[in-house]
Amino acid sequence: MKKKFIRFAVLSALACLIFALAGCQKPKTNYEKLCENVSYMQTGLYTANDENFDVKLTTTTQEELFIADGKANAQIELNILTIVPSNAANLSKSYEFTLTGTNSSVSGTITKSRLGINLLCNVEDMKNIGEPKTLTLKDGDNTYTFQLENKCANITDGNGALEIAYTHYQEKIDAALEDKTFDRECYVKLLSQTNENNEPEYYWYVSFIKDKNDYWATIIDPITKEVVSSRESAKQNQTPAN
């Protein structure tokens, strides 16, 4: 009987400790709650080009099937390699590629996409290669080697862009979270446009999406961290940045 009493006392004390520790946990901030509903987050962009090909490697964490329904479902990692040949005739070819990082390499085959406008594939097993550095393409006797440039280096990352966009719409988001009516998923993507010198400029696009016709979106300069423009829903007028 004494042993049973001691065991019961120990278990009771342990249960009390667990509840006490749980009670000591800090409540999540509204930004942390927002991060739980990210459906698309671009984590990297690597590019290269020569007279034969334009190369782009995009890394993301996203819904397996993205649907603009306000909910972030199960996530997968995608590493999309896109190659655009300068000669359209080369779209009909398949190429063996080797992607080499700081730790190791991964190889595969890239072929014409369903749309037929580029070569496209998902590069699997990239977790262990480290930072992508070079890409080698082989087409029979021809070999092409590219030094990849990390376009996300030295700029604010996708998480930083999300926080900037949250701050921009904080009053609306906080109010919706507090009354439990927030039903928007977060979409974070790095976009590019060509400037007057025919050079690409990059901007973060961050959107809080309820459905395809109801969203709050921002364009953010990744260097200055300025909200360049913002828009609430497709039917509303553009609102000035803060």
GROMACS .gro file of C-alpha atoms in nm:
model
  242
    1MET     CA    1   0.000   0.000   0.000
    2LYS     CA    2   0.284   0.234   0.086
    3LYS     CA    3   0.452   0.173  -0.251
    4LYS     CA    4   0.127   0.245  -0.435
    5PHE     CA    5   0.087   0.569  -0.241
    6ILE     CA    6   0.442   0.679  -0.328
    7ARG     CA    7   0.390   0.595  -0.697
    8PHE     CA    8   0.063   0.791  -0.700
    9ALA     CA    9   0.230   1.088  -0.530
   10VAL     CA   10   0.515   1.089  -0.784
   11LEU     CA   11   0.275   1.070  -1.080
   12SER     CA   12   0.060   1.346  -0.935
   13ALA     CA   13   0.362   1.569  -0.886
   14LEU     CA   14   0.476   1.502  -1.244
   15ALA     CA   15   0.131   1.586  -1.381
   16CYS     CA   16   0.126   1.910  -1.182
   17LEU     CA   17   0.471   1.999  -1.320
   18ILE     CA   18   0.358   1.939  -1.678
   19PHE     CA   19   0.052   2.159  -1.633
   20ALA     CA   20   0.265   2.426  -1.467
   21LEU     CA   21   0.514   2.428  -1.755
   22ALA     CA   22   0.229   2.443  -2.007
   23GLY     CA   23   0.087   2.740  -1.822
   24CYS     CA   24   0.425   2.916  -1.840
   25GLN     CA   25   0.440   2.902  -2.219
   26LYS     CA   26   0.406   3.242  -2.380
   27PRO     CA   27   0.095   3.287  -2.593
   28LYS     CA   28   0.161   3.309  -2.966
   29THR     CA   29   0.183   3.652  -3.119
   30ASN     CA   30  -0.049   3.739  -3.405
   31TYR     CA   31   0.245   3.724  -3.643
   32GLU     CA   32   0.326   3.370  -3.526
   33LYS     CA   33  -0.036   3.273  -3.580
   34LEU     CA   34  -0.017   3.422  -3.929
   35CYS     CA   35   0.291   3.214  -4.011
   36GLU     CA   36   0.090   2.899  -3.945
   37ASN     CA   37  -0.126   2.977  -4.249
   38VAL     CA   38   0.145   3.014  -4.516
   39SER     CA   39   0.050   2.818  -4.828
   40TYR     CA   40   0.338   2.929  -5.053
   41MET     CA   41   0.682   3.048  -4.944
   42GLN     CA   42   0.966   3.095  -5.191
   43THR     CA   43   1.295   3.016  -5.019
   44GLY     CA   44   1.545   3.059  -5.302
   45LEU     CA   45   1.614   3.169  -5.659
   46TYR     CA   46   1.926   3.078  -5.854
   47THR     CA   47   1.988   3.197  -6.210
   48ALA     CA   48   2.242   3.176  -6.491
   49ASN     CA   49   2.251   3.230  -6.867
   50ASP     CA   50   2.467   3.222  -7.177
   51GLU     CA   51   2.405   3.250  -7.550
   52ASN     CA   52   2.234   2.909  -7.550
   53PHE     CA   53   2.016   2.892  -7.237
   54ASP     CA   54   1.849   3.088  -6.962
   55VAL     CA   55   1.854   2.887  -6.636
   56LYS     CA   56   1.643   2.933  -6.326
   57LEU     CA   57   1.617   2.719  -6.012
   58THR     CA   58   1.333   2.811  -5.776
   59THR     CA   59   1.298   2.654  -5.431
   60THR     CA   60   0.970   2.671  -5.242
   61THR     CA   61   0.769   2.526  -4.957
   62GLN     CA   62   0.406   2.512  -5.061
   63GLU     CA   63   0.078   2.328  -5.076
   64GLU     CA   64   0.104   2.023  -5.300
   65LEU     CA   65  -0.192   2.158  -5.496
   66PHE     CA   66  -0.227   2.532  -5.443
   67ILE     CA   67  -0.590   2.643  -5.421
   68ALA     CA   68  -0.682   3.001  -5.327
   69ASP     CA   69  -0.933   2.909  -5.058
   70GLY     CA   70  -0.794   3.084  -4.751
   71LYS     CA   71  -0.653   2.766  -4.597
   72ALA     CA   72  -0.296   2.635  -4.589
   73ASN     CA   73  -0.298   2.258  -4.623
   74ALA     CA   74  -0.017   2.000  -4.607
   75GLN     CA   75   0.315   2.137  -4.732
   76ILE     CA   76   0.577   1.992  -4.966
   77GLU     CA   77   0.915   2.119  -5.087
   78LEU     CA   78   0.958   2.182  -5.459
   79ASN     CA   79   1.282   2.265  -5.640
   80ILE     CA   80   1.181   2.365  -5.991
   81LEU     CA   81   1.452   2.380  -6.257
   82THR     CA   82   1.347   2.582  -6.563
   83ILE     CA   83   1.559   2.615  -6.877
   84VAL     CA   84   1.471   2.826  -7.180
   85PRO     CA   85   1.680   2.751  -7.493
   86SER     CA   86   1.759   3.044  -7.721
   87ASN     CA   87   1.690   2.809  -8.013
   88ALA     CA   88   1.330   2.686  -7.994
   89ALA     CA   89   1.428   2.369  -8.180
   90ASN     CA   90   1.613   2.255  -7.868
   91LEU     CA   91   1.286   2.232  -7.678
   92SER     CA   92   1.233   1.892  -7.836
   93LYS     CA   93   1.554   1.756  -7.678
   94SER     CA   94   1.604   1.609  -7.333
   95TYR     CA   95   1.910   1.694  -7.127
   96GLU     CA   96   2.095   1.519  -6.850
   97PHE     CA   97   2.175   1.763  -6.573
   98THR     CA   98   2.396   1.765  -6.265
   99LEU     CA   99   2.331   2.019  -5.993
  100THR     CA  100   2.631   2.062  -5.765
  101GLY     CA  101   2.620   2.227  -5.425
  102THR     CA  102   2.869   2.298  -5.148
  103ASN     CA  103   2.830   1.944  -5.009
  104SER     CA  104   2.735   1.707  -5.290
  105SER     CA  105   2.557   1.674  -5.626
  106VAL     CA  106   2.228   1.546  -5.765
  107SER     CA  107   2.153   1.440  -6.123
  108GLY     CA  108   1.848   1.388  -6.339
  109THR     CA  109   1.680   1.455  -6.672
  110ILE     CA  110   1.497   1.767  -6.786
  111THR     CA  111   1.249   1.771  -7.076
  112LYS     CA  112   0.992   1.998  -7.238
  113SER     CA  113   0.716   2.122  -7.009
  114ARG     CA  114   0.348   2.059  -7.072
  115LEU     CA  115   0.307   2.413  -7.206
  116GLY     CA  116   0.593   2.352  -7.446
  117ILE     CA  117   0.759   2.689  -7.385
  118ASN     CA  118   1.054   2.570  -7.175
  119LEU     CA  119   1.229   2.269  -7.023
  120LEU     CA  120   1.106   2.189  -6.673
  121CYS     CA  121   1.153   1.941  -6.389
  122ASN     CA  122   1.141   1.910  -6.012
  123VAL     CA  123   1.488   1.841  -5.871
  124GLU     CA  124   1.444   1.584  -5.595
  125ASP     CA  125   1.684   1.495  -5.313
  126MET     CA  126   1.831   1.844  -5.283
  127LYS     CA  127   1.838   1.847  -4.903
  128ASN     CA  128   2.195   1.723  -4.873
  129ILE     CA  129   2.370   1.910  -5.155
  130GLY     CA  130   2.407   2.235  -4.961
  131GLU     CA  131   2.405   2.570  -5.140
  132PRO     CA  132   2.354   2.519  -5.519
  133LYS     CA  133   2.661   2.642  -5.706
  134THR     CA  134   2.683   2.497  -6.058
  135LEU     CA  135   2.459   2.330  -6.314
  136THR     CA  136   2.589   2.109  -6.593
  137LEU     CA  137   2.376   2.012  -6.895
  138LYS     CA  138   2.465   1.731  -7.133
  139ASP     CA  139   2.317   1.672  -7.477
  140GLY     CA  140   2.502   1.391  -7.647
  141ASP     CA  141   2.854   1.521  -7.705
  142ASN     CA  142   2.770   1.875  -7.592
  143THR     CA  143   2.826   1.991  -7.234
  144TYR     CA  144   2.719   2.325  -7.091
  145THR     CA  145   2.824   2.448  -6.745
  146PHE     CA  146   2.664   2.734  -6.556
  147GLN     CA  147   2.769   2.918  -6.242
  148LEU     CA  148   2.451   2.981  -6.045
  149GLU     CA  149   2.387   3.320  -5.887
  150ASN     CA  150   2.181   3.330  -5.569
  151LYS     CA  151   1.933   3.616  -5.618
  152CYS     CA  152   1.820   3.589  -5.256
  153ALA     CA  153   2.165   3.665  -5.119
  154ASN     CA  154   2.205   4.002  -4.945
  155ILE     CA  155   1.833   4.082  -4.952
  156THR     CA  156   1.554   4.032  -4.701
  157ASP     CA  157   1.421   3.679  -4.725
  158GLY     CA  158   1.064   3.559  -4.771
  159ASN     CA  159   0.995   3.549  -4.398
  160GLY     CA  160   1.119   3.905  -4.365
  161ALA     CA  161   0.894   4.010  -4.652
  162LEU     CA  162   0.597   3.840  -4.484
  163GLU     CA  163   0.663   4.033  -4.163
  164ILE     CA  164   0.683   4.362  -4.354
  165ALA     CA  165   0.351   4.287  -4.526
  166TYR     CA  166   0.197   4.190  -4.192
  167THR     CA  167   0.304   4.524  -4.045
  168HIS     CA  168   0.150   4.702  -4.344
  169TYR     CA  169  -0.188   4.531  -4.288
  170GLN     CA  170  -0.147   4.477  -3.913
  171GLU     CA  171  -0.459   4.662  -3.806
  172LYS     CA  172  -0.682   4.452  -4.034
  173ILE     CA  173  -0.504   4.124  -3.959
  174ASP     CA  174  -0.492   4.170  -3.582
  175ALA     CA  175  -0.861   4.259  -3.568
  176ALA     CA  176  -0.955   3.950  -3.772
  177LEU     CA  177  -0.734   3.723  -3.563
  178GLU     CA  178  -0.872   3.857  -3.237
  179ASP     CA  179  -1.234   3.792  -3.333
  180LYS     CA  180  -1.135   3.463  -3.505
  181THR     CA  181  -1.253   3.570  -3.849
  182PHE     CA  182  -0.913   3.565  -4.019
  183ASP     CA  183  -0.953   3.329  -4.315
  184ARG     CA  184  -0.663   3.420  -4.545
  185GLU     CA  185  -0.363   3.214  -4.652
  186CYS     CA  186  -0.023   3.376  -4.704
  187TYR     CA  187   0.152   3.367  -5.041
  188VAL     CA  188   0.515   3.487  -5.072
  189LYS     CA  189   0.694   3.490  -5.408
  190LEU     CA  190   0.995   3.671  -5.559
  191LEU     CA  191   0.903   3.847  -5.884
  192SER     CA  192   1.123   4.016  -6.145
  193GLN     CA  193   1.079   4.290  -6.400
  194THR     CA  194   1.321   4.435  -6.654
  195ASN     CA  195   1.442   4.791  -6.600
  196GLU     CA  196   1.538   5.049  -6.863
  197ASN     CA  197   1.884   4.892  -6.891
  198ASN     CA  198   1.726   4.555  -6.976
  199GLU     CA  199   1.837   4.416  -6.641
  200PRO     CA  200   1.611   4.222  -6.404
  201GLU     CA  201   1.496   4.386  -6.081
  202TYR     CA  202   1.347   4.174  -5.804
  203TYR     CA  203   1.058   4.240  -5.567
  204TRP     CA  204   0.872   4.033  -5.310
  205TYR     CA  205   0.504   3.980  -5.374
  206VAL     CA  206   0.317   3.901  -5.052
  207SER     CA  207  -0.055   3.836  -5.056
  208PHE     CA  208  -0.312   3.743  -4.793
  209ILE     CA  209  -0.566   3.548  -4.996
  210LYS     CA  210  -0.923   3.458  -4.909
  211ASP     CA  211  -1.010   3.352  -5.263
  212LYS     CA  212  -0.910   3.450  -5.616
  213ASN     CA  213  -1.120   3.767  -5.598
  214ASP     CA  214  -1.049   3.870  -5.238
  215TYR     CA  215  -0.691   3.941  -5.134
  216TRP     CA  216  -0.465   4.195  -4.966
  217ALA     CA  217  -0.135   4.221  -5.156
  218THR     CA  218   0.192   4.411  -5.134
  219ILE     CA  219   0.499   4.460  -5.352
  220ILE     CA  220   0.812   4.498  -5.138
  221ASP     CA  221   1.159   4.619  -5.234
  222PRO     CA  222   1.386   4.341  -5.096
  223ILE     CA  223   1.678   4.579  -5.038
  224THR     CA  224   1.515   4.890  -4.891
  225LYS     CA  225   1.231   4.683  -4.736
  226GLU     CA  226   0.987   4.950  -4.857
  227VAL     CA  227   0.630   4.859  -4.948
  228VAL     CA  228   0.636   4.990  -5.305
  229SER     CA  229   0.265   4.935  -5.364
  230SER     CA  230  -0.034   4.757  -5.217
  231ARG     CA  231  -0.377   4.652  -5.331
  232GLU     CA  232  -0.688   4.520  -5.160
  233SER     CA  233  -0.889   4.290  -5.384
  234ALA     CA  234  -0.896   4.302  -5.763
  235LYS     CA  235  -1.199   4.532  -5.777
  236GLN     CA  236  -1.064   4.796  -5.542
  237ASN     CA  237  -0.837   5.085  -5.620
  238GLN     CA  238  -0.469   5.070  -5.538
  239THR     CA  239  -0.391   5.203  -5.192
  240PRO     CA  240  -0.075   5.403  -5.119
  241ALA     CA  241   0.211   5.232  -4.937
  242ASN     CA  242   0.289   5.329  -4.579
   0.00000   0.00000   0.00000
